[in-house]
XYZ file of N, CA and C in Angstrom:
690
model
N 0.886 -1.259 0.049
C -0.180 0.040 0.074
C 1.006 1.107 -0.044
N 0.770 2.211 -1.008
C 1.493 3.269 -0.993
C 0.418 4.402 -1.086
N 1.003 5.841 -0.798
C 0.202 6.803 -0.728
C -0.273 7.671 -1.880
N 0.262 7.473 -3.073
C -0.106 8.222 -4.234
C -0.277 6.956 -5.187
N -0.952 7.100 -6.396
C -1.767 6.705 -7.406
C -0.063 6.266 -8.038
N 0.728 7.183 -8.471
C 2.246 7.257 -8.936
C 3.102 6.267 -8.481
N 3.076 6.234 -7.257
C 4.213 5.089 -6.563
C 3.476 4.093 -6.626
N 2.042 3.704 -6.405
C 1.598 2.156 -6.656
C 1.742 1.860 -7.882
N 1.693 2.929 -9.052
C 1.617 2.358 -10.596
C 3.218 1.883 -10.543
N 4.103 2.585 -10.173
C 5.547 2.532 -10.207
C 5.894 1.028 -9.442
N 5.250 0.593 -8.709
C 5.839 -0.469 -7.872
C 5.042 -1.841 -8.721
N 3.931 -1.348 -9.107
C 3.272 -2.433 -10.235
C 4.114 -2.725 -11.219
N 4.559 -1.975 -11.824
C 5.320 -1.883 -13.116
C 6.690 -2.758 -12.615
N 7.274 -2.261 -11.469
C 8.542 -3.144 -11.347
C 8.289 -4.512 -11.125
N 7.240 -4.931 -10.364
C 6.951 -6.019 -9.835
C 6.751 -6.957 -10.955
N 5.697 -6.597 -12.057
C 5.538 -7.209 -13.348
C 6.598 -7.700 -14.271
N 7.884 -6.492 -14.331
C 8.904 -6.698 -14.781
C 9.828 -7.616 -14.314
N 9.547 -7.728 -13.030
C 10.583 -8.752 -12.261
C 10.251 -10.176 -12.486
N 8.915 -9.978 -12.096
C 8.064 -11.443 -11.771
C 7.269 -11.924 -12.860
N 6.938 -10.944 -14.170
C 6.144 -11.567 -14.923
C 4.631 -11.756 -14.388
N 4.065 -12.483 -15.029
C 2.556 -12.917 -14.718
C 2.348 -12.911 -13.362
N 3.240 -13.531 -12.623
C 3.074 -13.465 -11.080
C 3.094 -12.229 -10.430
N 3.749 -11.320 -10.884
C 3.656 -9.828 -10.447
C 2.049 -9.332 -10.660
N 1.259 -9.842 -11.653
C 0.096 -9.303 -11.594
C -1.097 -9.793 -10.508
N -0.171 -11.052 -9.641
C -1.064 -11.403 -8.442
C -0.862 -10.485 -7.195
N 0.351 -9.616 -7.303
C 0.212 -8.677 -6.068
C -0.566 -7.290 -6.089
N -1.262 -7.054 -5.315
C -1.895 -5.734 -5.371
C -0.988 -4.919 -4.793
N -1.120 -3.751 -5.761
C -0.080 -2.610 -5.324
C -0.821 -1.382 -5.311
N -1.370 -0.591 -4.650
C -2.606 0.392 -4.643
C -2.406 1.642 -3.531
N -3.378 2.560 -3.404
C -3.280 3.194 -2.417
C -4.336 3.022 -1.618
N -4.462 3.356 -0.290
C -5.522 2.931 0.753
C -6.684 3.036 0.173
N -7.116 4.114 -0.689
C -8.384 4.373 -1.371
C -8.813 3.288 -2.185
N -7.677 3.097 -3.249
C -8.290 2.028 -4.500
C -8.200 0.966 -3.960
N -7.390 0.493 -2.950
C -7.482 -1.130 -2.405
C -8.902 -1.220 -1.827
N -9.476 -0.115 -0.997
C -10.859 -0.039 -0.578
C -11.788 -0.039 -1.212
N -11.749 0.550 -2.476
C -12.742 0.516 -3.667
C -13.025 -0.806 -4.056
N -11.766 -1.286 -4.245
C -11.880 -2.609 -5.131
C -12.700 -3.767 -3.842
N -12.387 -3.497 -2.764
C -13.016 -4.500 -1.891
C -14.619 -4.208 -1.799
N -14.715 -2.949 -1.884
C -16.160 -2.548 -1.914
C -16.888 -2.853 -3.063
N -16.524 -2.583 -4.116
C -17.246 -3.184 -5.186
C -17.521 -4.422 -5.214
N -16.976 -5.453 -4.646
C -17.500 -6.785 -4.666
C -18.413 -7.320 -3.467
N -18.633 -6.390 -2.396
C -19.384 -6.735 -1.174
C -19.759 -5.526 -0.556
N -19.940 -4.402 -0.989
C -20.617 -3.321 -0.427
C -22.356 -3.602 -0.214
N -22.762 -4.452 -1.237
C -24.256 -4.636 -1.200
C -24.565 -5.052 0.143
N -23.769 -5.859 0.911
C -24.094 -6.403 2.368
C -24.374 -5.011 3.420
N -23.654 -3.810 2.958
C -23.829 -2.747 3.801
C -25.219 -1.982 3.381
N -25.825 -2.178 2.150
C -27.199 -1.604 1.607
C -26.506 -0.431 0.622
N -25.417 -0.600 -0.041
C -25.146 0.184 -1.185
C -24.910 -0.800 -2.431
N -25.200 0.120 -3.652
C -25.215 -0.786 -4.848
C -23.528 -0.861 -5.017
N -23.458 -1.958 -5.970
C -22.002 -2.344 -6.029
C -21.513 -1.348 -7.103
N -22.300 -0.466 -7.764
C -22.115 0.325 -8.955
C -22.134 1.647 -8.150
N -21.799 1.937 -7.152
C -21.748 3.142 -6.165
C -20.710 4.339 -7.198
N -21.398 5.522 -6.688
C -20.409 6.813 -7.382
C -19.442 7.337 -6.250
N -18.655 7.881 -6.596
C -17.390 8.705 -5.424
C -17.968 9.911 -5.836
N -18.582 10.702 -4.570
C -18.670 12.250 -4.600
C -17.468 13.021 -4.704
N -17.479 14.002 -5.359
C -16.150 14.603 -5.060
C -16.727 16.021 -4.352
N -15.616 16.963 -3.991
C -15.995 17.729 -3.121
C -17.044 18.820 -3.584
N -17.240 19.040 -4.812
C -18.350 19.852 -5.181
C -19.639 19.237 -4.966
N -19.617 17.833 -5.093
C -21.042 17.107 -4.933
C -21.186 17.141 -3.525
N -20.094 16.863 -2.502
C -20.317 16.648 -1.300
C -21.113 18.236 -0.602
N -20.321 19.107 -0.975
C -20.962 20.546 -0.486
C -22.587 20.713 -1.087
N -22.742 20.303 -2.179
C -23.998 20.641 -2.467
C -24.911 19.623 -1.832
N -24.913 18.307 -1.357
C -25.418 17.441 -0.367
C -25.652 17.985 0.739
N -24.393 18.706 1.641
C -24.456 19.383 2.578
C -25.314 20.479 2.605
N -25.455 21.409 1.708
C -26.394 22.456 1.518
C -27.987 21.833 1.388
N -28.187 20.890 0.621
C -29.404 20.054 0.833
C -29.672 19.987 2.500
N -28.826 19.319 3.173
C -29.078 19.100 4.347
C -29.343 20.498 5.408
N -28.423 21.325 5.293
C -28.661 22.789 6.137
C -30.267 23.163 5.701
N -30.601 23.075 4.367
C -31.800 23.532 3.801
C -32.755 22.786 4.340
N -32.703 21.794 4.650
C -34.086 20.770 4.942
C -34.009 20.934 6.655
N -33.174 21.211 7.383
C -32.860 21.227 8.866
C -33.227 22.636 9.186
N -33.154 23.600 8.049
C -33.705 25.058 8.715
C -32.589 25.544 9.381
N -31.283 25.181 8.976
C -30.133 25.674 9.580
C -29.522 26.810 8.514
N -28.821 27.736 9.136
C -28.107 29.065 8.202
C -26.720 28.441 7.857
N -26.483 28.558 6.556
C -24.908 28.491 6.088
C -23.964 29.404 6.647
N -24.520 30.376 7.254
C -23.622 31.288 7.756
C -22.932 30.980 9.066
N -23.962 30.498 9.921
C -23.640 29.519 11.198
C -22.689 28.392 10.827
N -23.391 27.680 10.075
C -22.730 26.499 9.676
C -22.217 26.340 8.470
N -21.022 26.927 8.349
C -20.673 27.032 6.440
C -20.526 25.732 6.142
N -20.808 25.435 4.971
C -20.785 24.014 4.297
C -19.331 23.315 4.307
N -18.351 24.030 4.157
C -16.781 23.675 3.828
C -16.515 23.053 5.377
N -16.731 23.851 6.547
C -16.408 23.504 7.960
C -17.218 22.359 8.434
N -18.503 22.220 8.028
C -19.323 21.141 8.385
C -18.611 19.883 7.657
N -18.361 20.011 6.656
C -17.888 18.901 5.933
C -16.470 18.450 6.451
N -15.641 19.483 6.917
C -14.346 18.997 7.461
C -14.543 18.239 8.858
N -15.590 18.833 9.566
C -15.751 18.271 10.935
C -16.058 16.726 10.534
N -17.188 16.424 9.609
C -17.515 15.153 9.138
C -16.208 14.330 8.908
N -15.676 14.970 8.027
C -14.391 14.102 7.403
C -13.400 13.568 8.526
N -13.056 14.333 9.560
C -12.586 14.035 10.756
C -13.035 13.041 11.496
N -14.151 13.084 11.437
C -15.202 11.899 12.321
C -14.787 10.514 11.835
N -15.066 10.643 10.463
C -14.679 9.613 9.741
C -13.342 8.892 9.696
N -12.574 9.839 9.711
C -11.228 9.209 9.921
C -10.937 8.478 11.481
N -12.020 9.068 12.231
C -11.450 8.455 13.627
C -12.545 7.379 13.554
N -13.464 6.912 12.495
C -14.134 5.720 12.522
C -15.653 6.210 13.332
N -15.894 7.510 13.591
C -16.921 7.711 14.064
C -18.171 7.811 13.305
N -19.424 7.253 13.607
C -20.487 7.397 12.897
C -21.366 8.692 13.407
N -22.591 9.156 12.987
C -23.178 9.998 13.483
C -23.272 10.081 15.055
N -23.801 8.846 15.344
C -24.186 8.412 16.818
C -22.754 8.536 17.795
N -21.787 8.156 17.285
C -20.463 8.168 17.843
C -20.292 9.595 18.061
N -19.992 10.382 17.115
C -19.725 11.475 17.107
C -20.745 12.664 17.989
N -21.677 12.250 18.015
C -22.755 12.996 18.884
C -22.213 12.717 20.420
N -21.920 11.531 20.778
C -21.409 11.085 22.164
C -20.191 11.843 22.334
N -19.226 12.047 21.630
C -18.036 12.639 21.687
C -18.049 13.900 21.976
N -19.191 14.898 21.227
C -19.160 16.240 21.745
C -20.402 16.572 22.513
N -20.846 15.619 23.261
C -22.100 16.074 23.937
C -21.682 17.460 24.864
N -22.841 18.149 24.738
C -22.590 19.381 25.461
C -22.054 20.713 24.599
N -21.373 20.315 23.624
C -21.221 21.224 22.549
C -22.163 21.707 21.497
N -22.997 22.742 21.763
C -24.424 22.867 20.937
C -24.024 22.582 19.553
N -23.020 23.472 18.924
C -22.689 23.483 17.395
C -22.295 22.112 16.939
N -21.526 21.247 17.509
C -20.714 19.867 17.418
C -22.217 19.031 17.277
N -23.014 19.320 18.226
C -24.173 18.439 18.232
C -25.140 18.615 17.146
N -25.171 19.774 16.647
C -25.960 19.987 15.337
C -25.126 19.363 14.001
N -23.966 19.527 14.247
C -22.958 18.933 13.187
C -23.190 17.442 12.944
N -23.392 16.885 14.173
C -23.640 15.413 14.106
C -25.166 15.172 13.577
N -26.033 16.082 13.648
C -27.135 15.788 13.310
C -27.184 15.962 11.647
N -26.318 16.980 11.231
C -26.432 17.172 9.908
C -25.679 15.876 9.174
N -24.603 15.471 9.787
C -23.868 14.085 9.430
C -24.548 13.071 9.316
N -25.584 12.921 10.169
C -26.936 11.830 9.966
C -27.454 11.898 8.878
N -27.899 12.952 8.497
C -28.833 13.579 7.232
C -28.004 13.373 5.989
N -26.919 13.608 6.118
C -25.859 13.650 5.161
C -25.616 12.083 4.642
N -25.367 11.400 5.571
C -25.185 9.936 5.367
C -26.107 9.167 4.435
N -27.580 9.480 5.202
C -28.849 8.981 4.380
C -28.873 9.402 3.263
N -28.492 10.662 2.696
C -28.574 11.265 1.662
C -27.606 10.510 0.656
N -26.530 10.318 1.419
C -25.429 9.692 0.468
C -25.932 8.331 -0.146
N -26.563 7.362 0.988
C -27.108 6.164 0.823
C -28.098 6.173 -0.442
N -28.957 7.117 -0.151
C -30.242 7.365 -1.087
C -29.643 7.515 -2.633
N -28.597 8.071 -2.552
C -28.024 8.381 -3.748
C -27.413 7.415 -4.457
N -27.101 6.420 -3.576
C -26.387 5.123 -4.091
C -24.857 5.625 -4.124
N -24.114 6.434 -3.226
C -22.800 7.340 -3.321
C -22.165 7.191 -2.143
N -20.782 7.305 -2.351
C -19.757 7.466 -1.093
C -19.124 9.019 -1.337
N -18.534 9.399 -0.110
C -17.735 10.357 -0.533
C -16.256 9.840 -0.003
N -15.178 10.249 -0.469
C -13.921 9.963 -0.363
C -13.685 9.440 1.040
N -14.176 10.056 2.088
C -13.730 9.638 3.452
C -14.632 8.337 3.918
N -15.814 8.039 3.179
C -16.443 6.801 3.333
C -15.695 5.481 3.019
N -15.030 5.471 2.055
C -14.117 4.435 1.538
C -13.624 3.558 2.347
N -12.584 4.087 3.034
C -12.055 3.155 4.397
C -12.982 2.932 5.480
N -13.734 3.882 5.731
C -14.676 3.706 6.925
C -15.716 2.866 6.762
N -16.069 2.492 5.536
C -17.034 1.552 5.166
C -16.371 0.154 5.205
N -15.179 0.163 4.593
C -14.417 -1.181 4.264
C -14.166 -1.821 5.693
N -13.803 -0.865 6.826
C -13.712 -1.388 8.310
C -14.905 -1.509 8.616
N -16.141 -0.929 8.293
C -17.364 -1.496 8.902
C -17.849 -2.888 8.181
N -17.336 -3.021 7.123
C -17.983 -4.125 6.052
C -17.068 -5.326 6.704
N -15.890 -5.188 7.319
C -15.055 -6.336 7.740
C -15.504 -6.489 9.371
N -16.002 -5.638 9.936
C -16.410 -5.553 11.296
C -17.750 -6.453 11.348
N -18.612 -6.264 10.220
C -20.130 -6.555 10.712
C -20.019 -8.063 9.555
N -19.153 -8.442 8.762
C -19.305 -9.584 7.783
C -17.772 -10.243 8.261
N -17.490 -11.335 9.044
C -16.635 -11.817 9.319
C -16.256 -12.711 8.222
N -17.118 -13.132 7.218
C -16.677 -13.926 6.070
C -16.031 -13.050 5.123
N -16.201 -12.052 4.825
C -15.611 -11.091 3.926
C -14.188 -11.086 4.589
N -14.179 -10.626 5.761
C -12.701 -10.282 6.749
C -11.835 -11.504 6.274
N -12.473 -12.691 6.486
C -11.352 -13.902 6.513
C -11.100 -14.124 5.024
N -11.987 -13.609 3.979
C -11.604 -14.053 2.683
C -10.252 -13.265 2.388
N -10.272 -11.712 2.966
C -8.989 -10.826 2.550
C -8.107 -11.178 3.463
N -8.140 -11.500 4.646
C -6.881 -12.103 5.399
C -6.369 -13.199 4.827
N -7.016 -14.165 4.153
C -6.367 -15.136 3.609
C -5.636 -14.701 2.546
N -6.269 -13.996 1.620
C -5.914 -13.251 0.527
C -4.507 -12.575 0.485
N -4.545 -11.842 1.800
C -3.183 -11.154 1.631
C -2.272 -11.542 2.866
N -1.419 -12.604 2.612
C -0.551 -13.142 3.491
C 0.613 -12.300 4.163
N 1.012 -11.330 2.997
C 2.105 -10.466 3.319
C 1.577 -8.951 3.251
N 1.793 -8.147 3.813
C 1.434 -6.746 3.895
C 2.293 -5.633 4.109
N 2.438 -4.987 2.808
C 3.519 -3.983 3.429
C 3.012 -2.351 2.846
N 3.191 -1.471 3.903
C 2.653 -0.260 3.915
C 4.045 0.615 3.832
N 3.587 1.850 2.963
C 4.682 2.721 2.648
C 4.311 4.135 3.314
N 5.244 4.916 3.989
C 4.806 6.180 4.508
C 3.888 5.960 5.857
N 4.379 5.045 6.359
C 3.319 4.805 7.348
C 2.866 5.596 8.625
N 3.904 6.796 8.738
C 3.732 8.126 9.673
C 2.868 8.814 9.387
N 2.128 8.628 8.057
C 1.199 9.444 7.660
C -0.133 8.856 7.479
N -0.384 7.762 8.137
C -1.457 6.831 8.274
C -2.418 7.413 9.451
N -3.811 7.391 9.073
C -4.567 7.891 10.250
C -5.281 6.751 11.237
N -6.343 6.968 11.893
C -6.820 5.610 12.671
C -7.643 4.744 11.736
N -8.394 5.267 10.902
C -9.220 4.287 10.151
C -8.143 3.227 9.265
N -7.238 4.016 8.720
C -6.167 3.117 8.019
C -5.417 2.181 8.745
N -5.084 2.755 10.129
C -4.587 1.774 11.155
C -5.483 0.671 11.656
N -6.725 0.746 11.463
C -7.584 -0.182 11.939
C -7.688 -1.230 10.874
N -7.679 -0.477 9.461
C -7.912 -1.648 8.249
C -6.558 -2.583 8.251
N -5.657 -1.804 8.576
C -4.278 -2.726 8.374
C -4.290 -3.777 9.479
N -4.570 -3.111 10.668
C -4.727 -4.227 11.869
C -5.486 -5.582 11.648
N -6.991 -5.285 10.957
C -7.760 -6.407 10.789
C -7.304 -7.020 9.578
N -6.578 -6.589 8.569
C -6.200 -7.173 7.369
C -4.980 -8.472 7.528
N -4.226 -7.827 8.810
C -3.021 -8.726 9.209
C -3.024 -9.319 10.442
N -4.693 -9.537 10.905
C -4.654 -10.343 12.116
C -4.496 -11.855 12.017
N -4.643 -12.290 11.023
C -4.388 -13.566 10.691
C -2.917 -14.489 10.560
N -2.278 -13.719 9.539
C -0.634 -13.924 9.270
C 0.394 -13.227 10.206
N -0.002 -11.874 10.488
C 1.032 -11.375 11.123
C 2.104 -10.762 10.383
N 2.193 -10.943 9.158
C 3.112 -10.511 8.349
C 2.825 -9.238 7.716
N 3.318 -8.401 8.471
C 3.063 -7.073 8.391
C 4.540 -6.257 8.301
N 4.755 -5.420 7.278
C 5.926 -4.754 7.323
C 5.563 -3.185 6.939
N 5.946 -2.316 7.701
C 5.671 -1.037 7.698
C 6.892 -0.105 7.285
N 7.036 1.097 6.507
C 8.133 1.683 6.365
C 7.700 3.430 6.492
N 8.503 3.765 7.733
C 8.081 5.030 7.855
C 9.152 5.916 8.412
N 8.869 7.108 8.413
C 10.214 8.121 9.445
C 9.129 9.071 10.234
N 9.385 8.958 11.481
C 8.298 9.914 12.394
C 8.809 11.372 12.315
N 10.032 11.582 11.746
C 10.373 12.886 11.441
C 9.795 13.666 10.554
N 8.988 12.579 9.462
C 8.674 13.149 8.110
C 6.860 13.075 7.968
N 6.615 13.116 9.296
C 4.913 13.129 9.209
C 4.407 14.623 8.726
N 3.680 14.793 7.755
C 3.377 15.937 7.044
C 1.996 16.171 6.906
N 1.009 15.128 7.435
C -0.393 15.014 7.129
C -1.246 15.428 8.367
N -0.764 15.552 9.550
C -1.309 15.680 10.749
C -2.690 16.818 10.595
N -2.629 17.551 9.587
C -3.702 18.520 9.480
C -4.849 17.687 8.631
N -4.465 16.481 8.139
C -5.485 15.729 7.646
C -5.829 14.538 8.124
N -5.690 14.453 9.459
C -6.033 13.259 10.457
C -4.907 12.421 10.658
N -3.524 12.599 10.029
C -2.300 11.509 10.282
C -2.265 11.342 11.664
N -2.142 10.234 12.468
C -1.905 10.016 13.620
C -0.279 9.376 13.824
N 0.682 10.268 14.278
C 2.065 10.202 14.406
C 1.937 8.781 15.597
N 1.383 8.655 16.385
C 1.112 7.378 17.458
C 1.266 6.149 16.426
N 0.538 5.932 15.404
C 0.631 4.808 14.691
C 2.109 4.445 14.504
N 3.020 5.087 14.172
C 4.480 4.606 14.060
C 4.881 4.457 15.315
N 4.938 5.670 16.119
C 5.642 5.657 17.627
C 5.152 4.338 18.326
N 4.030 3.950 18.332
C 3.399 2.909 19.363
C 3.414 1.645 18.399
N 4.235 1.303 17.355
C 3.850 0.129 16.385
C 4.376 -0.937 17.200
N 5.455 -0.863 17.902
C 5.818 -2.047 18.714
C 4.852 -2.622 19.693
N 4.085 -1.766 20.495
C 3.241 -2.039 21.435
C 1.731 -2.490 20.710
N 1.567 -1.993 19.558
C 0.469 -2.639 18.911
C 0.629 -3.900 18.423
N 1.633 -4.406 17.687
C 2.101 -5.446 17.143
C 3.004 -6.324 17.717
N 2.753 -7.098 18.631
C 3.565 -7.746 19.552
C 4.807 -8.656 18.895
N 6.106 -8.295 19.066
C 7.069 -9.187 18.596
C 7.407 -8.374 17.503
N 7.199 -7.361 17.184
C 7.688 -6.544 15.862
C 9.296 -6.617 16.011
N 9.712 -6.385 14.965
C 11.223 -6.234 15.030
C 11.261 -4.658 14.060
N 12.295 -3.955 14.865
C 12.454 -2.531 14.211
C 13.781 -2.592 13.380
N 14.075 -2.153 12.376
C 15.105 -2.084 11.576
C 15.042 -0.502 11.092
N 16.375 -0.035 11.596
C 16.607 1.341 11.697
C 17.520 1.544 10.335
N 16.818 2.366 9.387
C 17.942 2.655 8.100
C 18.447 4.325 8.281
N 19.696 4.117 8.714
C 20.447 5.390 9.194
C 21.410 5.955 8.321
N 21.911 4.949 7.267
C 22.662 5.708 6.303
C 21.651 6.151 4.964
N 22.422 7.419 4.555
C 21.595 8.426 3.670
C 22.261 7.928 2.349
N 21.551 7.319 1.632
C 21.739 7.189 0.044
C 21.211 7.834 -0.596
N 20.440 9.171 -0.326
C 19.747 9.924 -1.108
C 20.532 11.063 -1.439
N 21.353 11.702 -0.524
C 21.919 13.051 -0.429
C 23.549 12.675 -0.526
N 24.127 13.829 -1.096
C 25.519 13.682 -1.056
C 25.882 14.325 0.400
N 27.031 14.394 0.894
C 27.580 14.993 1.957
C 27.292 16.353 2.153
């Protein structure tokens, strides 16, 4: 699993050059493209069509504005971009609308955001669509609620490697934990000094506490610099 489509495509190309047809058996992708592939096969178990659409930012804002209008809320008090950001952060933490409501109890504005989130999800499902943040969250939900699907992919992925692990968020950590549970052949590569996505929900603790989360892990420190001259 890589963080960009370019890196995943480059890796896939190298594998196919080195291994021929066997290289095609290896999945090399981003977190999101991995999860879309899984969801296309089994998302109907969650009440979505396998032909689901993925809404872009403009689509998402349109749906948020629909929600605000239906709920009689002012878009100056609840700016759509801000509301969408709150919802995205909740999904990174694997919080559904009820979970978000519990964590923000007592904060009137965020309680309203949780209500908007609830209506927003109902509308997405009605439209047979997901937003970008749903992709990983719903894959984790699929695995949690349907053990047969989880077991299929645990068996399918006997070895898992994750690049740029310092930039993973809670939902990505949970996804990897579930997938690697059977064989425990998980290799992650990362540098805690290079975490640049905290503003997008990246959790530096994922790499700092790797040895605690995955008992028996071996740490190999790469301290020789082959990239730069002295």
